[in-house]
XYZ file of C-alpha atoms in Angstrom:
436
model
C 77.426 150.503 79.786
C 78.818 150.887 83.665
C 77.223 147.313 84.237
C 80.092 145.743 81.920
C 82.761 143.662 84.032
C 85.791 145.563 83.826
C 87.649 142.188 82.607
C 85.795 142.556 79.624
C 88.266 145.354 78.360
C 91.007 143.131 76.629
C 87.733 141.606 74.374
C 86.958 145.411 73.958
C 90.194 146.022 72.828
C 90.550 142.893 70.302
C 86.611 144.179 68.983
C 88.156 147.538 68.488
C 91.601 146.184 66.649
C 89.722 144.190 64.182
C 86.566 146.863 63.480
C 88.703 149.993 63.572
C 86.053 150.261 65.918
C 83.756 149.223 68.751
C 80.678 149.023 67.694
C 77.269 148.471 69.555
C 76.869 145.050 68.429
C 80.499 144.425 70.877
C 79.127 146.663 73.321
C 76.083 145.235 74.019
C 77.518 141.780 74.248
C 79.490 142.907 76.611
C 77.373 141.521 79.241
C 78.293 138.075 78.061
C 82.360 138.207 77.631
C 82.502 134.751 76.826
C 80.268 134.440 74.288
C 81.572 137.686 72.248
C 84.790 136.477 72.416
C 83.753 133.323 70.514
C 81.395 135.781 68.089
C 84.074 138.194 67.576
C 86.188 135.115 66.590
C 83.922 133.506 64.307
C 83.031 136.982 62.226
C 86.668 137.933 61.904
C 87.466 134.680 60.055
C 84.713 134.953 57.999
C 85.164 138.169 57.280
C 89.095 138.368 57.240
C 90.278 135.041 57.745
C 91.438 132.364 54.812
C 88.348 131.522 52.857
C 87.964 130.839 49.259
C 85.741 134.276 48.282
C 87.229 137.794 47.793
C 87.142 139.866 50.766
C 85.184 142.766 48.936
C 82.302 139.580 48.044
C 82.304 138.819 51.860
C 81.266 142.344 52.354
C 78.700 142.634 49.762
C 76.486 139.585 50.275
C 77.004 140.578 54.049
C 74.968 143.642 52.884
C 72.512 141.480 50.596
C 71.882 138.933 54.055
C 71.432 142.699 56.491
C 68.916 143.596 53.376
C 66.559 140.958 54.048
C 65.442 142.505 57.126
C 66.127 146.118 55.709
C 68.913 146.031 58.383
C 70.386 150.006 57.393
C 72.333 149.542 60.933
C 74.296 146.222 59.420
C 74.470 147.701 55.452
C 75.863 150.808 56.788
C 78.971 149.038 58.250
C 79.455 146.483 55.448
C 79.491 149.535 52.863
C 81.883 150.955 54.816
C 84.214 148.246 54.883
C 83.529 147.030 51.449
C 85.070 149.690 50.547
C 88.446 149.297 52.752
C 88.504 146.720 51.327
C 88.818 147.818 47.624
C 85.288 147.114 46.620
C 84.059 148.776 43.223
C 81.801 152.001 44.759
C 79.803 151.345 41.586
C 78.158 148.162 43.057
C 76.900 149.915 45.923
C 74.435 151.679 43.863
C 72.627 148.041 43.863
C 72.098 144.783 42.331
C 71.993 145.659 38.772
C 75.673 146.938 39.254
C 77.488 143.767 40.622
C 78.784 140.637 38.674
C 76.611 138.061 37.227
C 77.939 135.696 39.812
C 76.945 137.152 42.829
C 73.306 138.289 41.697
C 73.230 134.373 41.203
C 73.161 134.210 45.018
C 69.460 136.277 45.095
C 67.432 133.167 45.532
C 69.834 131.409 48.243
C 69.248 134.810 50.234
C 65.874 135.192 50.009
C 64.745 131.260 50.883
C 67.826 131.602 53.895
C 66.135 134.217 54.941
C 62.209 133.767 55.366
C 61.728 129.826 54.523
C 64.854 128.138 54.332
C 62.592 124.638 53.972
C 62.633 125.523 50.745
C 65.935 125.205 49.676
C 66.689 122.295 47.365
C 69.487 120.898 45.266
C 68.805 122.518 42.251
C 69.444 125.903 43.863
C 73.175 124.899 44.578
C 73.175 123.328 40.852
C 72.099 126.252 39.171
C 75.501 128.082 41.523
C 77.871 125.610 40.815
C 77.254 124.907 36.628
C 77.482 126.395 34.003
C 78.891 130.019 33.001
C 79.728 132.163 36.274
C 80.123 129.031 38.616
C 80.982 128.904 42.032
C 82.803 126.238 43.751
C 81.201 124.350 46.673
C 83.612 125.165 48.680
C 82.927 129.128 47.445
C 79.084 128.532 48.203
C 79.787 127.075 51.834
C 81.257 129.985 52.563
C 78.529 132.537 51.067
C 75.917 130.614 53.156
C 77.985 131.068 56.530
C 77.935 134.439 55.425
C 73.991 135.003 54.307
C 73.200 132.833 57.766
C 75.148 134.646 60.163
C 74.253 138.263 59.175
C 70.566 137.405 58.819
C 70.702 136.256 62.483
C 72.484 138.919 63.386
C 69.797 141.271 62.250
C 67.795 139.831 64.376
C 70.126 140.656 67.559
C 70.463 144.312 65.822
C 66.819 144.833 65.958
C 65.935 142.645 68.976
C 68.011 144.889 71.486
C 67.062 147.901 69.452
C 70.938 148.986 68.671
C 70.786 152.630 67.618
C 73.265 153.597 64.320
C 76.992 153.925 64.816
C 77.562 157.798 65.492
C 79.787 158.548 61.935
C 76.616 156.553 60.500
C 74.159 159.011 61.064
C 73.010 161.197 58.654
C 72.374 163.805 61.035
C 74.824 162.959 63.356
C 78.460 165.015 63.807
C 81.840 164.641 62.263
C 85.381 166.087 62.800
C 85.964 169.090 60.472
C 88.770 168.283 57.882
C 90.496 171.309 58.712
C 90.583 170.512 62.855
C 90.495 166.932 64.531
C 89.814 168.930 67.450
C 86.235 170.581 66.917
C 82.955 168.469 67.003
C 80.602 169.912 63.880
C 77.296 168.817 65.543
C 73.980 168.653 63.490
C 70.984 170.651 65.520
C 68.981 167.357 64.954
C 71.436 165.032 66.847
C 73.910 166.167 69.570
C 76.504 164.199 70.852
C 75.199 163.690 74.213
C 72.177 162.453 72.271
C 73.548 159.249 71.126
C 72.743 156.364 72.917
C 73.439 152.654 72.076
C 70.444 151.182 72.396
C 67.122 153.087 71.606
C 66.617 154.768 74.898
C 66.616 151.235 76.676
C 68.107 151.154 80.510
C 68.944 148.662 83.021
C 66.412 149.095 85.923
C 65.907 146.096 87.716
C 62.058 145.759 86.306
C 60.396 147.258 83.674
C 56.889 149.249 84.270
C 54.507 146.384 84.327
C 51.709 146.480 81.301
C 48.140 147.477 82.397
C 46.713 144.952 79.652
C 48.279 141.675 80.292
C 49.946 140.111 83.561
C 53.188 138.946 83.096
C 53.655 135.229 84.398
C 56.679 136.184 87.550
C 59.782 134.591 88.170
C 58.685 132.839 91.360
C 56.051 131.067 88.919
C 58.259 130.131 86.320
C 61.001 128.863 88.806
C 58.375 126.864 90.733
C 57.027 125.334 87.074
C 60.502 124.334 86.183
C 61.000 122.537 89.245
C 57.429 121.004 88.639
C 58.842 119.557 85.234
C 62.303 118.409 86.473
C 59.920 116.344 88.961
C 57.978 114.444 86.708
C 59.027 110.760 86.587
C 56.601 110.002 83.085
C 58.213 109.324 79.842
C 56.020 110.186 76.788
C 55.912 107.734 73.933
C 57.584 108.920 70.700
C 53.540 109.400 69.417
C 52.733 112.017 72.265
C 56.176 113.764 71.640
C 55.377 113.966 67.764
C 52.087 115.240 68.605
C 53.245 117.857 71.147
C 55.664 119.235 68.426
C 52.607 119.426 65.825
C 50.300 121.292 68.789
C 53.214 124.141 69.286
C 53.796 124.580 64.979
C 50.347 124.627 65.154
C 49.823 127.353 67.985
C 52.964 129.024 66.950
C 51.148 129.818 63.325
C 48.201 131.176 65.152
C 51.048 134.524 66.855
C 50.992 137.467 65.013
C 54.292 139.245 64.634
C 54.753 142.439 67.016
C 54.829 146.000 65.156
C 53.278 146.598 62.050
C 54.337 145.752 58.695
C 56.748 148.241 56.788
C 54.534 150.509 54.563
C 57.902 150.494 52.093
C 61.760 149.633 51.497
C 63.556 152.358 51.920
C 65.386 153.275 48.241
C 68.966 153.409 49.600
C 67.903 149.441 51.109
C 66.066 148.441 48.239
C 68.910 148.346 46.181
C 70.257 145.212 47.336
C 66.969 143.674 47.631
C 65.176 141.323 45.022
C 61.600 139.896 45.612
C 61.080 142.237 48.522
C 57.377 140.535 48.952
C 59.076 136.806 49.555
C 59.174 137.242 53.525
C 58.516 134.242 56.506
C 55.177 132.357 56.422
C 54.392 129.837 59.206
C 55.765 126.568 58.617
C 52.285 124.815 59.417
C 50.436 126.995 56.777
C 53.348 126.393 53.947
C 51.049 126.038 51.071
C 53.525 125.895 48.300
C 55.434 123.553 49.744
C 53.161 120.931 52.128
C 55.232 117.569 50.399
C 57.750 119.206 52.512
C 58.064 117.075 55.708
C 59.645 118.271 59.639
C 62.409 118.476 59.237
C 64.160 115.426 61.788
C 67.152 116.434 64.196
C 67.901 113.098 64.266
C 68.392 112.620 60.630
C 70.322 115.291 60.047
C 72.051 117.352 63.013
C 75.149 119.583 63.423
C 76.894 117.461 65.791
C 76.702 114.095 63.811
C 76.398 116.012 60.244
C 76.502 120.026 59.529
C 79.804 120.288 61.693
C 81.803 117.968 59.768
C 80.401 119.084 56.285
C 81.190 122.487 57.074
C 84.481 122.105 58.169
C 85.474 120.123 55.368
C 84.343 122.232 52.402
C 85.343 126.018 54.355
C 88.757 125.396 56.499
C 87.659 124.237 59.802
C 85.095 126.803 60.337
C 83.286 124.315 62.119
C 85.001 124.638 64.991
C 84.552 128.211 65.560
C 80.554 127.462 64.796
C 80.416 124.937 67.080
C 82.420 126.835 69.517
C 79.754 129.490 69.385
C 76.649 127.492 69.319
C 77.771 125.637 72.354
C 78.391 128.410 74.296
C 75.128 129.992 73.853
C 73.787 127.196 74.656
C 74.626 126.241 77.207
C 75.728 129.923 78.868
C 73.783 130.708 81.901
C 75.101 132.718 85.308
C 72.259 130.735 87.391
C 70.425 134.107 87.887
C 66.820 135.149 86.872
C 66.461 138.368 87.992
C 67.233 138.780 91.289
C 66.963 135.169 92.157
C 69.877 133.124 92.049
C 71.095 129.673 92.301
C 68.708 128.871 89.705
C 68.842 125.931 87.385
C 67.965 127.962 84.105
C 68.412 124.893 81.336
C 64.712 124.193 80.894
C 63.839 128.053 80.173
C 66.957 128.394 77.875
C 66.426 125.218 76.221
C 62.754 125.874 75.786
C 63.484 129.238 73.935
C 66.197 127.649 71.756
C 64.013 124.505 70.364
C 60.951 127.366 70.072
C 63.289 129.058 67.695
C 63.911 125.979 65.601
C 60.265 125.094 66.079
C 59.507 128.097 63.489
C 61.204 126.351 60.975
C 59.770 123.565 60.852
C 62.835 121.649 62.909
C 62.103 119.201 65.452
C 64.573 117.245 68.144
C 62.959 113.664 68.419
C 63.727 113.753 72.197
C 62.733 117.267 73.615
C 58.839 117.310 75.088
C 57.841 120.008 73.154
C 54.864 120.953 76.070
C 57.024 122.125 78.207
C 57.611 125.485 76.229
C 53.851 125.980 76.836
C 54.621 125.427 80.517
C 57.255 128.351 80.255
C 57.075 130.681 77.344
C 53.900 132.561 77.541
C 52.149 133.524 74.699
C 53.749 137.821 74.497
C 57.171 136.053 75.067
C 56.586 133.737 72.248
C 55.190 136.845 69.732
C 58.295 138.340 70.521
C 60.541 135.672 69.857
C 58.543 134.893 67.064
C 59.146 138.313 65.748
C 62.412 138.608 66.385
C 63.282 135.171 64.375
C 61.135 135.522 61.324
C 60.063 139.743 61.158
C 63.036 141.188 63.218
C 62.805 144.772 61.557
C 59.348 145.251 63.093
C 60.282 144.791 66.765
C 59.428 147.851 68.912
C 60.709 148.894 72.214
C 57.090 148.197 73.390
C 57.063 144.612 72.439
C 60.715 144.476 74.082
C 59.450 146.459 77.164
C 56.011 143.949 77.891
C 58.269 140.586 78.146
C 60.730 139.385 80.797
C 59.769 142.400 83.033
C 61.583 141.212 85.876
C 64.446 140.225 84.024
C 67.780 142.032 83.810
C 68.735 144.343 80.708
C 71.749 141.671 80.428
C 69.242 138.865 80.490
C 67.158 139.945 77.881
C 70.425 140.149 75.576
C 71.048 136.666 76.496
C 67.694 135.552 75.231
C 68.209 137.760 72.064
C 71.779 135.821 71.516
C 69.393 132.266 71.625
C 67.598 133.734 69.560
C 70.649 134.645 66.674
C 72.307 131.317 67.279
C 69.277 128.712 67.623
C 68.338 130.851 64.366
C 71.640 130.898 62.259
C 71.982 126.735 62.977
C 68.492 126.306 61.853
C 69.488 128.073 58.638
C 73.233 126.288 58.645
C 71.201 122.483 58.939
C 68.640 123.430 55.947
C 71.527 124.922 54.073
C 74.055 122.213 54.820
C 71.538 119.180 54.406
C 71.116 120.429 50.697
C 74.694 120.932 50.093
C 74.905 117.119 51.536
C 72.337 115.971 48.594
C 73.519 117.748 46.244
C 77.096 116.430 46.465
C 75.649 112.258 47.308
C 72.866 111.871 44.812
């Protein structure tokens, strides 16, 4: 972590006052001080800050969200502070041990999670009546919760963070007797531990003998090809373009290999382990479900002020975040600089909410053919919708001459343009629900 601007300290040290420790998650966002400022921000409140559920809830459907993905990084550290914060130890033996109420928030999990199309106003009816209720205000809150550690699940397994040191079960401790001697496991020594699974910072990674990567100097020169182009496609090529990347975007595998099983002390908190992502374009069960239209329903005009009306101005630090990764960018790609990034980023941020079935009326969706190639799409793909079976060998064979820092900036696209996808589904239902 010597590539981490030393004015990124006082963030280290507000990450480290509000954890009780710095964890890799703050580490590794490090290279973007700005943003983790706004992240570290927005968790704390929604963690910590007024709210209308229980802090030890907060913690607990934090771990049902991380479970979706079988996130044990993410569980391990909302168990932990569950528990500071007076949680019953009983419920974390699983589901069957917590309150009636919170099971009740299973299905608003699992369809955040994998196919939040399918969320409708009967699954914030069947919350808010009858015996065990929740307020709205109560369910706002839950779903900023179940969104944002979902997403960050992805980032967890995207840049391949490695378990907290006290987390591992063969890692080392401090003796009760003596603060001062190690106890270190044969299996794991201290020097061992690494943050990120044995990832570095060279300035390219080994190229991949099966499939040229398309270079910088390409990309750059097809960027400035599209910023050239004086055409303006009618509203009927644009709609068209969107339906020819769903469709293409159905026809990626995800990276890795399937789990063969949950593990037991992850399957706890999860119901209906089978429900996972299917491709929008191949939604079977659901095909009188239309696109879902950015200009019908967006955060700026719509989610923003919904949200911070029903959950104390939480909007603002959303928005805050959103915006800033977004629209960060340092004008590098690799070694190149001066470069106009905001076709690339924006590109990789509409892909994102391309998977879900969202489309912006007013983006030409062929130029993310023109600049995400098809391993870079798989991964992002996988990362969105399958994040626990990312391997450092997908990671490795996409952005090769990119900068370790980069890459984490297109992993924090994808957590963002993923967690608003999930916060306009979830917020557009919560609209219905409370106008018809």
């Amino acid at each position: 972590m010597g590539q981490i601007p030393q004015n990124t300290h006082a963030i280290f040290v507000d990450a480290f006052l509000q954890n009780n420790r710095l964890d890799h998650v703050s580490q590794v966002m490090g290279y973007h001080k700005t943003y983790l400022d706004h992240f570290l921000k927005t968790q704390n409140f929604i963690l910590k800050g007024d709210g209308p559920l229980p802090f030890d809830y907060r913690h607990y459907i934090a771990i049902m969200a991380a479970g979706r993905h079988q996130c044990s990084y993410l569980i391990s550290l909302q168990k932990q502070e569950f528990l500071l914060q007076g949680g019953d130890p009983n419920w974390l033996k699983g589901l069957a041990h917590i309150p009636a109420k919170l099971r009740n928030l299973n299905d608003i999990n699992k369809i955040l999670a994998h196919r939040p199309w399918l969320l409708n106003k009967s699954h914030i009816e069947k919350l808010t009546k009858g015996k065990n209720s929740w307020s709205l205000a109560e369910v706002v809150h839950a779903i900023v919760i179940l969104a944002h550690f979902h997403s960050l699940s992805s980032f967890v397994f995207s840049c391949g963070l490695n378990q907290e040191i006290d987390q591992l079960t063969s890692g080392y401790q401090y003796n009760s007797d003596s603060t001062s001697t190690a106890k270190t496991n044969n299996k794991t020594k201290p020097k061992d531990i690494s943050i990120v699974d044995k990832t570095v910072e060279p300035s390219t990674t080994p190229p991949s003998p099966t499939e040229p990567e398309v270079g910088i100097n390409t990309l750059m020169q097809r960027m400035k090809t599209l910023s050239e182009q004086q055409q303006e496609c009618k509203p009927e090529e644009l709609a068209k373009r969107f339906e020819n990347i769903e469709t293409q975007s159905a026809e990626i595998g995800a990276v890795g290999s399937q789990p063969q099983s949950t593990p037991a002390d992850i399957s706890c908190y999860v119901e209906d382990a089978s429900f996972m992502y299917i491709d929008f374009a191949k939604r079977l069960d659901s095909q009188d479900i239309t696109t879902f239209r950015v200009q019908d329903y967006s955060w700026d005009d719509h989610g923003y002020s919904l949200v911070n009306r029903l959950y104390n101005d939480v909007g603002n630090l959303l928005d805050d975040k959103f915006r800033t990764a977004y629209n960060l960018t340092y004008y590098t790609m690799g070694t190149r600089t001066d470069v106009d990034t905001t076709r690339f980023r924006r590109a990789i941020w509409y892909y994102i909410q391309c998977l879900f079935g969202i489309r912006h009326d007013d983006y030409d969706y062929g130029e993310i053919n023109a600049l995400l190639e098809r391993a870079l799409k798989a991964f992002i793909k996988s990362a969105t919708c399958y994040p626990d079976r990312v391997t450092k060998k997908e990671y490795d064979r996409v952005l090769r001459e990119f900068h370790y820092s980069e890459k984490v900036h297109v992993n924090l696209m994808v957590l963002e343009s993923r967690m608003q996808a999930e916060l306009l589904y979830a917020l557009r239902t919560v609209n219905r629900y409370m106008t018809n």
